[in-house]
Amino acid sequence: MHSIPISPWHAVASWTWDAHDETCGIFRMAFDGCCPDCKLPGDACPLTIWGACNHAFLLHCILKWVNSQIPQAHCSMCRREWQFKE
Amino acid sequence: MTADALSLVCNLGVLDSLSEASISEILESWNSFCLITETIVKGDDADLSSSYSKFQSYVSSLCKYGLRSLVEEHFLISLQDMLEKHVAPKFWKNFDAYSNVTDLEENDKDMHEDEVELLLCKALEEISLEKQYQEKYLLMLVKSLQLCQDSTSMEGHPSDVEKFFFSKYHLIISSVLMTTLPRQFPEVLHWYFKGRLEELSTIMAGNYEDSESQDRIGMELYGKGKHPTQFGNMDIDGSYDQKEILENKLVRNIGMVVHNLRSLGFTSMTEDAYASAIFLLLKAKVFDLAGDDYRSSVLESIKEWIQAVPLQFLHALLDYLGDSISYLSPSSMKSPLASSPSSCYPGASKPSEGIIRWQLRLEYFAYETLQDLRIAKLFEIIVDYPDSAPAIEDLKQCLEYTGQHSKLVDSFISALQYRLLTAGASTNDILHQYVSTIKALRTIDPAGVFLEAVGEPIREYLRGRKDTIKCIVTMLTDGTGGNNNGPGNSGDSLLEELNRDEENQETAGLDDDINIDDKQAWIDVQRWEPDPVEADPLKGSRYRRKVDVLGMIVGIIGSKDQLVNEYRVMLAEKLLNKTDYDIDTEIRTLELLKIHFGENSMQKCEIMLNDLIDSKRTNTNVKATINQLSQTGAESQEHEVSFDILDATIISSNFWPPIQDEVVNIPEPVDQLLSDYAKRYHEIKTPRKLLWKKNLGTVKLELEFEDRTLQFTVTPVHASIIMQFQDQTSWNSKNLAAAIGVPVDTLQRRISFWISKGIIAESSGEDSNDHVYTLVDSMADGGKTGINNEELVADDDAERSVASVEDQLRKEMTVYEKFIVGMLKNFGSMALDRIHNTLKMFCVSDPTYDKSLQQLQFFLSGLVAEEKLELRDGMYFLKK
């Protein structure tokens, strides 16, 4: 007997952000979700690139945070000055 | 007698003035008067005119002395005596044959009816003759009295006197007859009229059919109204003439009888008799026309029949009797129908009020009868809906007329409880019936007041059933193949149908969530009407709300959240088992649900669908890049199978319901593909990465045997099982389990699928727990596998990829298990609501306790089943 899958093997996977923590430090919800302003997770509401201190947040959250903090925003996890990692 | 009579005269002083001569004159006149009265009244007098003059002289002499009243009285009394002693008994003797009413009722009705007719006619004629004689005598008296008028002062007009006497006489005769009335006379009358009416109706039915066909021609030619004209119609047919004559004769006969009866003072009895006969006939006709056929509206034809037969009859009868005014009370209101001449008879005069009243009475009766019929059969009618829509229309009109909605509600509720809400009915059926009920009753009662009352028992009952929510969701969303006997076309889920219906109805967008703009609000205010009397005051005003089928369905469960949740789980299940990315139907359904439930509730579902759309795109993306890479030779690995066979659905696990995860080893080449895919994905969509759920998804396989080729769509577990058999045709269950990487019992469950298909055969191995599975090469061995079919069925539950709602609940409540155990240890025993309250108090932090009492109860009973708790007298204890 010889079995040949004639049609695609349809597999299922779930995606997740490749980050150290599970939750966004600002928003306190799982990364795999989305910030309160967006409806859809994933590319529409992405993770930011890590900050200099290696902490990651949801992009929208950190943008809001940065814009509201003058003059210089601090990373809310380690309180260092926030720099987007290059 | 004389002395007493004298004392009747008020003025006793007169007595003194009477001389001896006058007294004797009086006496003489009186005696002769009495004698002559006797002879006259007895009717023995051959020559009336000669006695008349003598009579007159006596009367005048008596009147001279003021004994007028005495004379009147005496005469009347002697008439009365005559009636009592002779006339009445003779009349009643005619009907002695029918004295035993009950016996005769059932047997030989037809024969008796003919007899009755003749008998009645004869008897009535006799007595009418007698009466006429007596009236003649009375007239004599009146004339005589009138001659005395000029001598004494008389008040009133001569005709008044006559009327006075005649009315007194009528009173006498009717009272005599009434007091001597035998038991069977009303029955006799009733039979008589029944017989006549039936005869008449058959004639008229013949007429009706004739004239109907003529009428149709007439309509084509002249385009006139639809009622058949009978009297005075253009007679095209010769036989038509004959029928009319027959009819007229019959009516004349009846008329005479009625006239006689009336003059005898039997007015009310007569009317009673023919009224009941008419009603009986009408009832029979209604039953006949309505019957069990719900597909056509019968109300119109009933009304027409009423016009045709009974009213024609009454019209003729009353005309014959010169009706129009006399026996109607002068204060009768002007009927609104009386002013419209367009109905009934073209060419005839305006129908009189009597006819109008009769018509109203008959119509009301017909409505009521039809309504009762329909209500009794309402259950079947609703089962047949929408085929039986005309019957519902009829019922609606009847109810509008009679206003007896409460009867409908009561009877229907009891029918429901007896026939539908039993353990034997499947939830699906009950739900369908519920929806049909809503639709059907919606036409009768747009405000939905009675619908509430009727729906309440169904809702109560359905809440007790566990699979209600699932059935509802399936019914709403599953278009093709879901419901074979459901409403709508196949391929149309209930939801779509509801949407279509709503669009067809006016002001479909009147939702509570949507803001109504000013213009619409103004229109609504102008259309405001108070609630019907039966409305429940607690439920609030309903004037704005039209009956919302979906709302009522959701109302069964109470809140839409559970529905949405259930739908979410169902949707997840469906999506994960798809072999392609085609989700058009799901998108449509989602849009419809969004309209009804609001966007927020459906957000998670929307994300799920979006996941699928995204994965399609991503899939093509990934595969394209991989192919590129392999072409450029960057990847040096060789694949036995190309990437074309791999498709992936990528989900955001956060928004999906919890997924059942199982470990399984999938075939090596496929595994390799998966990891490559994941790598590519990570490169494209940094920083995201994939986590494979290897036990989920679908695989389409084609199995090639020597003599046949079979195709299957199975889960990866099944696929990997069968692919193991590619290398080795016989496996020990332990080894096989190890190869696939699942526990043995899981393996046994999964492999039963293949066994049932006849691909793999099972036989026992060395230990009792061990089985050996062998590949079946040809069909000859297929017979052995038939035994194992029963075991397959139980497995469906475990095949689900998504945990059911109940399972989810269980998991969540496990957190509270510790709390509950601790509480019970401290307090010993607690009742359900105490546990509930305590949990609410103490579990404010993560995770917050937001379960309902019912969910808690369910969980606790689960714990009891696991023997961790005990339930005694409504209190929970720790199990020792």
Short mmCIF file of N, CA and C in Angstrom, two decimals, chain A residues 1-19 29-34 38-43 47-48 50, chain B residues 579 599 603 607 610 645-652 654-655 682 685 687-693 697-700 702-705 716 726:
data_model
loop_
_atom_site.label_atom_id
_atom_site.label_comp_id
_atom_site.label_asym_id
_atom_site.label_seq_id
_atom_site.Cartn_x
_atom_site.Cartn_y
_atom_site.Cartn_z
N MET A 1 0.83 -1.18 0.00
CA MET A 1 0.00 0.00 0.00
C MET A 1 0.87 1.24 0.00
N HIS A 2 0.37 2.14 -0.68
CA HIS A 2 1.15 3.37 -0.79
C HIS A 2 0.22 4.55 -0.54
N SER A 3 0.56 5.39 0.39
CA SER A 3 -0.37 6.50 0.64
C SER A 3 0.28 7.80 0.19
N ILE A 4 -0.48 8.52 -0.55
CA ILE A 4 0.05 9.79 -1.03
C ILE A 4 -0.93 10.89 -0.62
N PRO A 5 -0.45 11.83 0.11
CA PRO A 5 -1.34 12.96 0.35
C PRO A 5 -1.53 13.73 -0.95
N ILE A 6 -2.73 13.73 -1.42
CA ILE A 6 -2.91 14.35 -2.73
C ILE A 6 -3.23 15.83 -2.62
N SER A 7 -3.60 16.22 -1.44
CA SER A 7 -3.99 17.61 -1.28
C SER A 7 -3.18 18.14 -0.13
N PRO A 8 -3.12 19.40 0.04
CA PRO A 8 -2.24 19.91 1.09
C PRO A 8 -2.49 19.31 2.46
N TRP A 9 -1.42 19.13 3.12
CA TRP A 9 -1.49 18.86 4.53
C TRP A 9 -1.75 20.18 5.19
N HIS A 10 -2.91 20.27 5.78
CA HIS A 10 -3.31 21.56 6.31
C HIS A 10 -3.01 21.59 7.79
N ALA A 11 -1.98 22.30 8.16
CA ALA A 11 -1.59 22.29 9.56
C ALA A 11 -2.05 23.57 10.24
N VAL A 12 -1.99 23.51 11.53
CA VAL A 12 -2.43 24.66 12.30
C VAL A 12 -1.30 25.09 13.21
N ALA A 13 -1.12 26.37 13.27
CA ALA A 13 -0.10 26.87 14.18
C ALA A 13 -0.59 28.15 14.79
N SER A 14 0.00 28.46 15.89
CA SER A 14 -0.33 29.76 16.47
C SER A 14 0.92 30.59 16.54
N TRP A 15 0.74 31.85 16.34
CA TRP A 15 1.91 32.71 16.34
C TRP A 15 2.04 33.37 17.69
N THR A 16 3.22 33.77 17.96
CA THR A 16 3.44 34.52 19.18
C THR A 16 4.64 35.44 18.98
N TRP A 17 4.64 36.50 19.70
CA TRP A 17 5.79 37.40 19.61
C TRP A 17 6.98 36.76 20.30
N ASP A 18 8.08 36.93 19.65
CA ASP A 18 9.28 36.35 20.22
C ASP A 18 9.89 37.34 21.21
N ALA A 19 9.41 37.32 22.40
CA ALA A 19 9.90 38.29 23.39
C ALA A 19 10.14 37.58 24.69
N MET A 29 -1.43 43.60 29.31
CA MET A 29 -2.17 42.50 28.69
C MET A 29 -1.18 41.65 27.94
N ALA A 30 -1.59 40.47 27.59
CA ALA A 30 -0.68 39.58 26.86
C ALA A 30 -0.24 40.22 25.56
N PHE A 31 0.99 40.00 25.20
CA PHE A 31 1.51 40.53 23.96
C PHE A 31 0.73 40.04 22.76
N ASP A 32 0.30 38.81 22.90
CA ASP A 32 -0.37 38.23 21.74
C ASP A 32 -1.72 38.86 21.48
N GLY A 33 -2.11 39.68 22.40
CA GLY A 33 -3.34 40.41 22.13
C GLY A 33 -3.03 41.69 21.41
N CYS A 34 -3.80 42.70 21.71
CA CYS A 34 -3.49 43.99 21.10
C CYS A 34 -3.78 45.09 22.09
N CYS A 38 -6.52 49.16 19.19
CA CYS A 38 -6.64 48.39 17.95
C CYS A 38 -7.64 47.27 18.12
N LYS A 39 -8.21 46.87 17.01
CA LYS A 39 -9.10 45.72 17.06
C LYS A 39 -8.35 44.45 16.77
N LEU A 40 -7.38 44.49 15.88
CA LEU A 40 -6.74 43.26 15.44
C LEU A 40 -5.33 43.19 15.97
N PRO A 41 -4.94 42.05 16.41
CA PRO A 41 -3.56 41.89 16.86
C PRO A 41 -2.66 41.63 15.66
N GLY A 42 -1.46 41.31 15.95
CA GLY A 42 -0.57 40.92 14.86
C GLY A 42 0.09 42.13 14.23
N ASP A 43 0.12 42.13 12.93
CA ASP A 43 0.87 43.18 12.25
C ASP A 43 0.24 44.53 12.43
N LEU A 47 4.71 44.64 18.00
CA LEU A 47 5.64 44.84 19.10
C LEU A 47 6.66 45.85 18.64
N THR A 48 7.10 46.57 19.57
CA THR A 48 8.15 47.48 19.17
C THR A 48 9.48 46.71 19.15
N TRP A 50 13.06 46.24 20.41
CA TRP A 50 13.38 46.38 21.79
C TRP A 50 14.01 47.74 22.09
N THR B 579 -10.32 22.61 5.05
CA THR B 579 -9.19 22.21 4.22
C THR B 579 -8.76 23.33 3.28
N GLU B 599 -21.21 45.03 17.46
CA GLU B 599 -19.85 44.70 17.02
C GLU B 599 -18.99 44.17 18.14
N GLN B 603 -16.37 40.65 18.41
CA GLN B 603 -15.02 41.04 18.04
C GLN B 603 -14.09 39.85 17.93
N ILE B 607 -11.88 38.53 14.79
CA ILE B 607 -10.43 38.31 14.77
C ILE B 607 -10.13 36.91 14.26
N ASN B 610 -10.41 36.98 10.61
CA ASN B 610 -9.29 37.71 10.03
C ASN B 610 -8.03 36.88 10.03
N ILE B 645 2.37 20.82 -0.82
CA ILE B 645 1.34 20.11 -0.10
C ILE B 645 1.07 20.70 1.27
N LEU B 646 1.82 21.67 1.66
CA LEU B 646 1.65 22.19 3.02
C LEU B 646 0.95 23.54 3.00
N ASP B 647 -0.10 23.62 3.75
CA ASP B 647 -0.78 24.89 3.97
C ASP B 647 -0.92 25.08 5.46
N ALA B 648 -0.86 26.29 5.89
CA ALA B 648 -0.97 26.48 7.33
C ALA B 648 -2.01 27.53 7.65
N THR B 649 -2.73 27.28 8.70
CA THR B 649 -3.62 28.28 9.25
C THR B 649 -2.98 28.80 10.51
N ILE B 650 -2.81 30.09 10.55
CA ILE B 650 -2.09 30.66 11.68
C ILE B 650 -3.07 31.44 12.53
N ILE B 651 -3.13 31.09 13.79
CA ILE B 651 -4.16 31.71 14.62
C ILE B 651 -3.53 32.52 15.74
N SER B 652 -4.27 33.51 16.17
CA SER B 652 -3.85 34.28 17.34
C SER B 652 -4.47 33.61 18.54
N ASN B 654 -4.63 33.94 21.52
CA ASN B 654 -5.25 34.72 22.57
C ASN B 654 -6.75 34.89 22.38
N PHE B 655 -7.13 34.97 21.14
CA PHE B 655 -8.53 35.29 20.88
C PHE B 655 -9.36 34.07 20.55
N HIS B 682 9.35 33.10 10.47
CA HIS B 682 10.07 33.97 11.40
C HIS B 682 10.89 35.00 10.68
N LYS B 685 8.24 37.56 9.16
CA LYS B 685 7.42 38.33 10.08
C LYS B 685 8.12 38.50 11.42
N PRO B 687 9.25 40.15 14.66
CA PRO B 687 9.77 39.09 15.54
C PRO B 687 8.75 38.02 15.91
N ARG B 688 7.86 37.72 15.00
CA ARG B 688 6.89 36.70 15.38
C ARG B 688 7.43 35.33 15.05
N LYS B 689 6.95 34.36 15.79
CA LYS B 689 7.33 33.00 15.45
C LYS B 689 6.14 32.09 15.57
N LEU B 690 6.28 30.92 14.98
CA LEU B 690 5.17 29.98 14.95
C LEU B 690 5.34 28.88 15.97
N LEU B 691 4.22 28.50 16.54
CA LEU B 691 4.19 27.30 17.38
C LEU B 691 3.22 26.34 16.74
N TRP B 692 3.70 25.20 16.32
CA TRP B 692 2.82 24.28 15.63
C TRP B 692 1.93 23.52 16.57
N LYS B 693 0.70 23.40 16.17
CA LYS B 693 -0.20 22.50 16.89
C LYS B 693 -0.32 21.27 16.00
N GLY B 697 -5.63 20.24 12.37
CA GLY B 697 -5.56 20.43 10.93
C GLY B 697 -6.19 19.26 10.23
N THR B 698 -6.12 19.29 8.93
CA THR B 698 -6.69 18.18 8.15
C THR B 698 -5.70 17.73 7.11
N VAL B 699 -5.80 16.47 6.80
CA VAL B 699 -4.93 15.89 5.77
C VAL B 699 -5.81 15.12 4.82
N LYS B 700 -5.51 15.32 3.56
CA LYS B 700 -6.27 14.53 2.59
C LYS B 700 -5.35 13.44 2.07
N GLU B 702 -4.75 9.68 -0.01
CA GLU B 702 -5.27 8.71 -0.97
C GLU B 702 -4.55 7.41 -0.72
N LEU B 703 -5.30 6.42 -0.39
CA LEU B 703 -4.68 5.14 -0.09
C LEU B 703 -4.83 4.22 -1.28
N GLU B 704 -3.71 3.73 -1.71
CA GLU B 704 -3.71 2.87 -2.88
C GLU B 704 -3.54 1.44 -2.45
N PHE B 705 -4.51 0.63 -2.78
CA PHE B 705 -4.37 -0.80 -2.54
C PHE B 705 -4.26 -1.51 -3.87
N PRO B 716 -4.37 14.86 11.52
CA PRO B 716 -2.97 14.44 11.43
C PRO B 716 -2.67 13.16 12.20
N GLN B 726 2.66 2.26 6.30
CA GLN B 726 3.29 2.23 4.99
C GLN B 726 4.55 1.40 5.02
#
